[in-house]
Coordinates of C-alpha atoms in Angstrom, one line a residue:
M1 CA -66.4 -30.5 171.3
G2 CA -69.3 -32.9 170.7
R3 CA -71.5 -30.2 172.3
L4 CA -70.3 -27.5 170.2
A5 CA -70.7 -29.8 167.1
G6 CA -74.4 -30.4 168.3
L7 CA -75.0 -26.7 168.7
G8 CA -73.4 -26.0 165.2
L9 CA -70.5 -24.0 164.0
G10 CA -70.9 -20.5 162.7
W11 CA -68.6 -18.3 160.8
V12 CA -68.5 -14.8 159.5
A13 CA -66.7 -13.4 156.5
F14 CA -66.3 -9.8 155.9
G15 CA -63.9 -9.6 152.9
G16 CA -66.6 -9.1 150.3
G17 CA -69.1 -7.7 152.7
A18 CA -71.1 -10.9 152.9
V19 CA -72.1 -12.9 156.1
A20 CA -72.6 -16.5 156.1
F21 CA -73.5 -19.2 158.7
A22 CA -73.0 -23.0 158.7
Q23 CA -75.2 -25.1 161.2
D24 CA -76.5 -28.4 161.6
A25 CA -79.5 -29.3 159.4
V26 CA -82.9 -28.8 161.0
P27 CA -86.1 -29.8 159.5
A28 CA -88.0 -26.9 158.2
A29 CA -91.2 -28.0 159.9
S30 CA -89.5 -27.7 163.3
L31 CA -88.4 -24.1 162.8
P32 CA -90.5 -21.6 164.6
P33 CA -92.3 -19.0 162.3
T34 CA -90.8 -15.6 162.0
P35 CA -92.4 -12.2 161.8
L36 CA -90.8 -11.5 158.4
A37 CA -92.0 -14.8 156.9
D38 CA -95.5 -14.1 158.2
A39 CA -95.5 -10.6 156.7
V40 CA -94.4 -12.0 153.4
A41 CA -97.1 -14.7 153.5
E42 CA -99.9 -12.3 154.2
A43 CA -98.8 -9.5 151.8
P44 CA -101.4 -8.8 149.0
P45 CA -100.3 -9.6 145.3
A46 CA -98.7 -6.8 143.5
P47 CA -101.1 -4.7 141.4
E48 CA -101.1 -5.3 137.6
P49 CA -99.4 -2.4 135.8
V50 CA -102.0 0.2 134.5
A51 CA -101.5 1.0 130.8
T52 CA -101.2 4.8 130.2
A53 CA -102.1 6.4 126.8
P54 CA -99.0 8.1 125.2
S55 CA -98.9 11.8 125.6
K56 CA -100.1 13.9 122.5
P57 CA -97.7 16.1 120.8
Q58 CA -98.1 19.6 121.9
V59 CA -98.3 23.0 120.0
S60 CA -95.0 24.6 120.0
I61 CA -94.9 28.3 120.9
V62 CA -91.5 30.0 120.6
V63 CA -90.4 33.6 121.3
S64 CA -87.1 34.6 120.0
A65 CA -85.3 38.0 120.1
G66 CA -85.3 39.5 116.7
K67 CA -87.4 36.7 115.2
G68 CA -90.7 37.3 116.9
L69 CA -93.3 34.8 117.9
T70 CA -93.6 31.4 116.1
V71 CA -96.5 28.9 116.6
T72 CA -96.0 25.4 115.1
S73 CA -98.6 22.6 114.9
P74 CA -98.1 19.4 116.8
D75 CA -97.3 17.5 113.6
G76 CA -94.8 20.3 112.4
K77 CA -96.7 20.6 109.2
H78 CA -98.0 24.2 109.8
A79 CA -96.3 27.2 111.3
F80 CA -97.1 30.8 111.8
S81 CA -94.7 33.7 112.7
V82 CA -95.1 37.4 113.4
R83 CA -92.3 40.0 114.0
A84 CA -92.0 43.7 113.8
R85 CA -89.2 46.2 113.0
F86 CA -89.0 49.9 113.3
V87 CA -86.2 52.5 112.8
P88 CA -86.1 55.8 114.8
R89 CA -83.7 58.2 112.8
F90 CA -82.0 61.5 113.1
D91 CA -80.7 63.3 110.0
A92 CA -78.5 66.4 109.6
A93 CA -77.9 67.7 106.1
F94 CA -75.7 70.6 104.8
V95 CA -74.0 71.7 101.6
G96 CA -70.3 72.4 101.4
S97 CA -71.0 75.9 99.8
G98 CA -72.3 77.1 103.2
D99 CA -76.0 76.7 103.0
A100 CA -77.7 76.5 106.4
P101 CA -78.0 72.9 107.7
T102 CA -81.4 71.1 107.9
T103 CA -82.4 68.4 110.5
R104 CA -85.1 65.8 110.6
A105 CA -86.2 63.3 113.1
S106 CA -88.5 60.5 111.9
I107 CA -89.5 56.9 112.0
A108 CA -87.5 56.1 108.8
T109 CA -89.4 52.8 108.3
A110 CA -91.8 50.4 110.3
R111 CA -92.4 46.9 109.1
L112 CA -94.5 43.9 110.1
W113 CA -93.9 40.4 108.9
F114 CA -96.3 37.4 108.8
Q115 CA -94.9 34.2 107.6
G116 CA -94.9 30.5 107.9
H117 CA -95.4 27.2 106.2
V118 CA -98.5 25.2 105.4
F119 CA -98.9 21.4 104.7
D120 CA -95.2 21.0 104.5
P121 CA -92.1 22.9 105.9
K122 CA -91.1 23.1 102.1
F123 CA -94.2 25.1 101.3
T124 CA -93.6 28.6 102.9
W125 CA -95.3 32.0 102.6
L126 CA -94.5 35.6 103.7
V127 CA -96.2 38.8 103.8
Q128 CA -94.3 42.1 104.6
L129 CA -96.2 45.4 105.3
A130 CA -94.3 48.7 105.4
V131 CA -96.4 51.3 107.2
A132 CA -94.1 54.3 107.7
G133 CA -94.5 57.4 105.6
K134 CA -91.2 57.2 103.9
D135 CA -92.1 53.7 102.8
F136 CA -94.7 54.9 100.3
R137 CA -92.6 55.6 97.3
D138 CA -93.6 56.6 93.8
G139 CA -97.1 57.4 95.0
A140 CA -97.8 54.0 96.3
T141 CA -101.2 53.5 98.1
S142 CA -100.6 50.0 99.4
P143 CA -98.4 49.0 102.3
I144 CA -97.6 45.6 100.8
F145 CA -93.9 45.2 100.1
D146 CA -93.7 41.4 99.9
A147 CA -96.4 38.9 99.4
Y148 CA -95.4 35.4 98.0
V149 CA -95.4 31.7 98.4
D150 CA -92.3 29.5 98.0
Y151 CA -92.3 25.9 97.3
K152 CA -89.0 23.9 97.2
V153 CA -90.2 21.3 94.9
H154 CA -86.7 19.8 94.2
R155 CA -83.1 20.7 94.8
D156 CA -82.6 21.7 91.2
A157 CA -86.0 23.6 90.6
S158 CA -87.9 25.3 93.4
I159 CA -90.6 27.9 92.5
K160 CA -91.6 31.2 94.0
V161 CA -94.8 33.3 93.1
G162 CA -96.0 36.7 94.2
Q163 CA -94.5 40.1 94.7
Y164 CA -90.8 40.3 95.9
F165 CA -87.4 41.6 94.9
V166 CA -86.7 40.8 91.3
P167 CA -83.6 38.5 91.5
F168 CA -81.2 40.6 89.5
D169 CA -78.3 42.2 91.4
R170 CA -77.1 41.3 94.9
L171 CA -76.9 44.7 96.6
R172 CA -80.6 45.3 95.9
T173 CA -81.8 42.0 97.1
V174 CA -80.1 42.3 100.4
R175 CA -82.9 43.0 102.8
E176 CA -83.3 46.5 104.3
F177 CA -82.6 45.2 107.8
A178 CA -79.4 43.6 106.8
L179 CA -77.6 46.8 105.4
Q180 CA -74.5 48.1 106.9
M181 CA -75.2 51.8 106.1
T182 CA -78.4 53.9 106.8
D183 CA -79.2 54.1 103.0
R184 CA -78.4 51.9 100.0
P185 CA -75.9 53.1 97.3
R186 CA -77.0 55.7 94.9
P187 CA -76.4 53.5 91.7
V188 CA -78.5 50.7 93.3
G189 CA -81.4 53.1 94.1
E190 CA -81.3 54.5 90.5
L191 CA -80.5 51.7 88.3
T192 CA -81.5 48.4 89.7
L193 CA -84.8 46.5 89.5
D194 CA -86.9 46.7 92.5
R195 CA -89.9 44.6 93.6
D196 CA -92.3 43.3 91.0
V197 CA -95.1 40.5 90.8
G198 CA -94.0 37.4 89.0
V199 CA -92.7 33.9 89.2
T200 CA -89.3 32.5 89.6
V201 CA -87.8 29.1 89.2
Y202 CA -84.5 28.7 91.2
S203 CA -81.9 26.4 92.8
D204 CA -79.3 27.3 95.4
H205 CA -77.3 24.0 94.6
L206 CA -77.7 23.0 91.0
G207 CA -76.8 19.5 90.2
A208 CA -75.6 18.3 93.6
D209 CA -76.2 18.9 97.3
R210 CA -73.1 20.8 97.8
S211 CA -72.8 22.3 94.4
P212 CA -71.4 25.8 94.2
L213 CA -73.7 26.9 91.3
A214 CA -77.0 28.6 91.8
Y215 CA -79.5 30.1 89.3
R216 CA -82.8 32.3 89.0
V217 CA -85.1 32.5 86.1
G218 CA -88.1 34.7 86.3
V219 CA -90.9 36.4 84.5
F220 CA -92.6 39.4 85.9
G221 CA -95.2 42.0 85.1
G222 CA -92.6 44.7 84.4
G223 CA -94.5 47.5 86.1
G224 CA -93.3 47.4 89.6
T225 CA -95.3 47.1 92.7
N226 CA -98.8 47.5 93.8
L227 CA -100.3 48.6 90.3
T228 CA -104.0 49.8 90.5
S229 CA -104.5 50.3 86.9
S230 CA -103.5 48.4 83.6
K231 CA -100.5 49.0 81.5
P232 CA -99.7 48.2 77.9
A233 CA -99.0 44.4 77.3
G234 CA -95.4 43.4 78.2
A235 CA -93.2 41.6 80.6
L236 CA -90.0 41.7 82.5
F237 CA -87.7 38.7 81.8
V238 CA -84.7 38.1 84.2
G239 CA -81.9 35.5 84.6
R240 CA -79.2 35.3 87.2
L241 CA -76.2 32.9 87.9
E242 CA -74.2 32.7 91.2
L243 CA -71.1 30.9 92.1
R244 CA -69.9 30.2 95.6
P245 CA -66.6 28.4 95.2
F246 CA -65.8 28.0 98.9
G247 CA -69.3 26.8 99.9
D248 CA -72.3 28.5 101.3
V249 CA -71.9 32.2 102.4
D250 CA -74.4 34.7 103.8
D251 CA -74.2 36.9 100.8
D252 CA -77.7 38.1 101.5
S253 CA -76.6 39.9 104.6
E254 CA -73.9 42.7 104.5
G255 CA -70.8 42.4 106.6
D256 CA -69.1 39.6 108.3
L257 CA -70.8 39.6 111.7
E258 CA -69.9 36.0 112.3
N259 CA -66.1 36.6 111.9
R260 CA -65.8 33.6 109.6
A261 CA -62.8 31.4 110.0
K262 CA -63.3 30.0 106.5
P263 CA -63.3 32.6 103.6
G264 CA -66.6 33.0 101.8
L265 CA -66.9 34.2 98.2
A266 CA -70.0 34.7 96.0
L267 CA -69.8 35.9 92.5
G268 CA -73.1 36.7 90.6
G269 CA -74.3 38.2 87.3
G270 CA -77.7 39.0 86.0
V271 CA -79.5 40.1 82.8
A272 CA -83.0 41.4 82.4
Y273 CA -85.1 42.7 79.5
N274 CA -88.3 44.8 80.3
L275 CA -90.6 44.9 77.3
N276 CA -93.1 47.6 76.9
T277 CA -92.9 49.2 80.3
N278 CA -94.4 52.6 81.1
R279 CA -92.2 53.4 84.1
Q280 CA -89.2 55.9 83.4
K281 CA -86.8 53.7 85.5
S282 CA -88.1 50.4 84.1
T283 CA -90.0 49.3 87.2
T284 CA -89.9 52.4 89.2
G285 CA -90.1 56.1 88.7
A286 CA -92.6 58.3 86.9
T287 CA -95.2 56.8 84.6
V288 CA -94.9 57.8 80.9
T289 CA -98.0 58.3 78.8
A290 CA -96.6 58.8 75.3
G291 CA -95.9 55.1 74.7
T292 CA -93.8 52.4 76.1
I293 CA -90.0 51.8 76.6
D294 CA -87.9 48.5 76.3
Y295 CA -85.0 48.4 78.8
L296 CA -82.0 46.1 78.8
H297 CA -80.3 45.5 82.2
A298 CA -77.2 43.9 83.2
A299 CA -75.3 43.4 86.4
A300 CA -72.2 41.8 87.9
D301 CA -71.4 41.6 91.7
L302 CA -69.2 40.0 94.3
V303 CA -69.2 39.4 98.0
F304 CA -66.1 38.3 100.1
K305 CA -66.0 37.6 103.8
W306 CA -63.3 36.4 106.1
H307 CA -62.2 37.1 109.8
G308 CA -64.5 40.0 110.1
L309 CA -63.4 41.7 106.9
A310 CA -66.1 42.1 104.2
L311 CA -65.9 43.4 100.6
Q312 CA -68.8 43.8 98.2
G313 CA -68.8 45.3 94.8
E314 CA -71.2 45.7 91.9
Y315 CA -71.5 47.1 88.5
V316 CA -75.1 47.8 87.1
R317 CA -76.3 49.0 83.8
R318 CA -79.7 50.1 82.3
Q319 CA -80.0 51.0 78.5
A320 CA -83.2 52.0 76.9
A321 CA -84.1 51.0 73.4
Q322 CA -85.8 54.3 72.8
D323 CA -84.1 57.6 74.2
A324 CA -87.3 59.5 74.1
L325 CA -91.1 59.3 73.4
V326 CA -93.0 62.1 71.6
L327 CA -96.5 63.0 72.8
Q328 CA -98.6 65.3 70.5
A329 CA -101.5 67.1 72.0
D330 CA -104.7 67.9 70.3
D331 CA -103.5 71.6 69.9
G332 CA -100.5 70.4 68.0
S333 CA -98.0 71.0 70.8
V334 CA -95.3 68.4 71.1
T335 CA -93.9 67.0 74.4
E336 CA -91.0 64.7 74.8
Q337 CA -90.9 62.1 77.5
W338 CA -87.4 60.8 78.1
A339 CA -86.1 57.4 79.0
R340 CA -83.4 57.3 81.6
S341 CA -80.2 55.2 80.6
G342 CA -77.2 55.0 82.8
H343 CA -74.7 52.8 84.5
G344 CA -72.8 52.8 87.8
W345 CA -70.5 50.9 90.1
V346 CA -70.2 50.4 94.0
A347 CA -67.5 49.2 96.2
Q348 CA -67.9 48.7 100.0
L349 CA -65.4 47.6 102.6
S350 CA -65.9 46.9 106.2
Y351 CA -64.4 45.3 109.3
H352 CA -66.3 43.8 112.2
A353 CA -64.4 43.7 115.4
P354 CA -65.1 40.7 117.8
F355 CA -66.7 43.0 120.5
G356 CA -69.5 44.0 118.1
V357 CA -68.2 47.3 116.6
E358 CA -68.0 47.6 112.8
W359 CA -66.3 50.1 110.6
V360 CA -67.5 50.6 107.0
A361 CA -66.6 52.7 104.0
R362 CA -68.2 53.0 100.5
G363 CA -67.6 54.7 97.2
S364 CA -69.8 54.8 94.2
Q365 CA -70.2 56.6 90.9
M366 CA -72.8 57.0 88.2
G367 CA -72.9 58.1 84.5
A368 CA -75.4 58.7 81.8
L369 CA -75.6 56.6 78.5
G370 CA -76.4 58.0 75.2
E371 CA -78.9 60.8 74.5
T372 CA -81.0 60.2 77.7
D373 CA -83.0 62.4 80.0
P374 CA -81.6 65.7 80.2
A375 CA -82.8 66.1 83.8
F376 CA -80.8 62.9 84.7
V377 CA -77.6 64.3 83.0
S378 CA -78.2 67.5 84.9
E379 CA -78.5 65.7 88.2
L380 CA -75.3 63.8 87.7
Q381 CA -73.3 67.0 87.2
T382 CA -73.6 67.7 90.9
K383 CA -74.5 64.1 92.2
R384 CA -72.4 61.7 90.1
N385 CA -70.0 60.7 92.9
E386 CA -70.6 59.3 96.4
V387 CA -68.2 58.5 99.4
A388 CA -69.6 57.3 102.6
A389 CA -68.4 56.1 106.1
G390 CA -70.2 54.4 109.0
L391 CA -69.7 53.1 112.5
N392 CA -72.0 50.5 113.7
W393 CA -72.7 48.6 117.1
Y394 CA -74.5 45.4 116.9
R395 CA -76.5 43.8 120.0
N396 CA -78.1 41.1 118.2
G397 CA -76.5 41.1 114.7
H398 CA -78.6 43.1 112.2
R399 CA -81.7 42.5 114.3
F400 CA -80.7 45.0 116.9
K401 CA -78.1 47.7 116.1
V402 CA -77.2 51.4 116.2
Q403 CA -75.8 53.0 113.0
T404 CA -74.2 56.2 112.2
T405 CA -73.3 57.1 108.6
W406 CA -71.8 60.1 106.9
Q407 CA -72.3 60.6 103.1
A408 CA -71.1 63.1 100.6
V409 CA -72.6 63.3 97.2
F410 CA -70.9 65.6 94.6
G411 CA -70.0 66.1 90.9
D412 CA -66.4 67.2 90.1
D413 CA -66.1 69.5 93.1
F414 CA -66.0 67.7 96.4
G415 CA -66.0 71.2 98.1
A416 CA -69.6 71.7 97.0
A417 CA -70.8 68.3 98.1
N418 CA -74.2 67.6 99.8
H419 CA -73.3 66.1 103.3
T420 CA -75.7 64.0 105.3
L421 CA -75.1 62.6 108.7
A422 CA -77.7 60.1 109.8
T423 CA -78.0 58.1 113.1
Q424 CA -80.5 55.4 113.6
L425 CA -81.6 52.6 115.9
D426 CA -82.6 49.5 113.8
V427 CA -84.5 47.1 115.9
M428 CA -86.5 44.0 115.3
F429 CA -88.7 42.1 117.7

């Protein structure tokens, strides 16, 4: 036992994975050196950590289907985007009275967008160019559709300056690429205010961050787009109120492509007065030379969306202060140049199935007001009413879709209606 005690007593414990030895104390100086101890003693000191410069923010380049190419500066203060859209389309038209049908294959529209922000994401800009033949309406010589800057100064008062849709009625300010049918309703094309050059002060949430009330107040030139010559002094004044009682809703895009679980409702109304315009339809149409016309405009509209169901409706009215202008030539002959007063309504209903197919139907009607343009009255005798139906397939929402629309335009006799069947691919890159 004494010898065992002299040699030492060792024990091993495995319960916690540890190993321990107990032995007689031996002076450290008498212990022989070990290879491990020598290695530790001879190892060089650990190098000092090298300070590395922080990596610099990089330029962001993003390519997104339907939204084009976006380049953003490292600090996020500047951004530039470019995207394109085109619409190959086939039309077939025939009259119920038995006339031979006609067909047309065309590029219905081709657009280029350049947009971004400078100095601050709140200061945005946009230029839209329309370069297809059908885009040059009313003798336009410039491809510019939109060109504006928009500065979100404050929640209650932002400002927009340039050429863009006059904020008057909802069914006109919906962008062309976000339409459910291949063409806008006839009352909208005839009676609404189109694009013009001006300034708008607006808010989408007046008074509070989640306020349901929005407004737009603007002053425009009153002569429409891309003017190349002067016109008599005048201006277009416009005001619009909007109410969204259930919160924000994408009322600037037709249909309920998101199949909303929560109902969305937008109610709106607008008034406008165009002082001293020389355009027969206020901001569009033929130019009159016998003088100027004052027009009073009014509109009321609604948009409702829920579980793929979408309903939109609008009433729009244009009333001239002067029914006709008289132009007397040097030889004493007299020519009347007529104003064009009328009103109309539109109702459109649709359902978007979860698998991307949508059914849509529309009805509209127009009427003349007062002693207005006889040519307009005559046109309404055969083209006062409109019914239409459509079938759409969406691959990337409104940014990639195939649309087919049937439309019938008629007076009192549906049997003599003008029918159009249009199919188009509407794609944005």
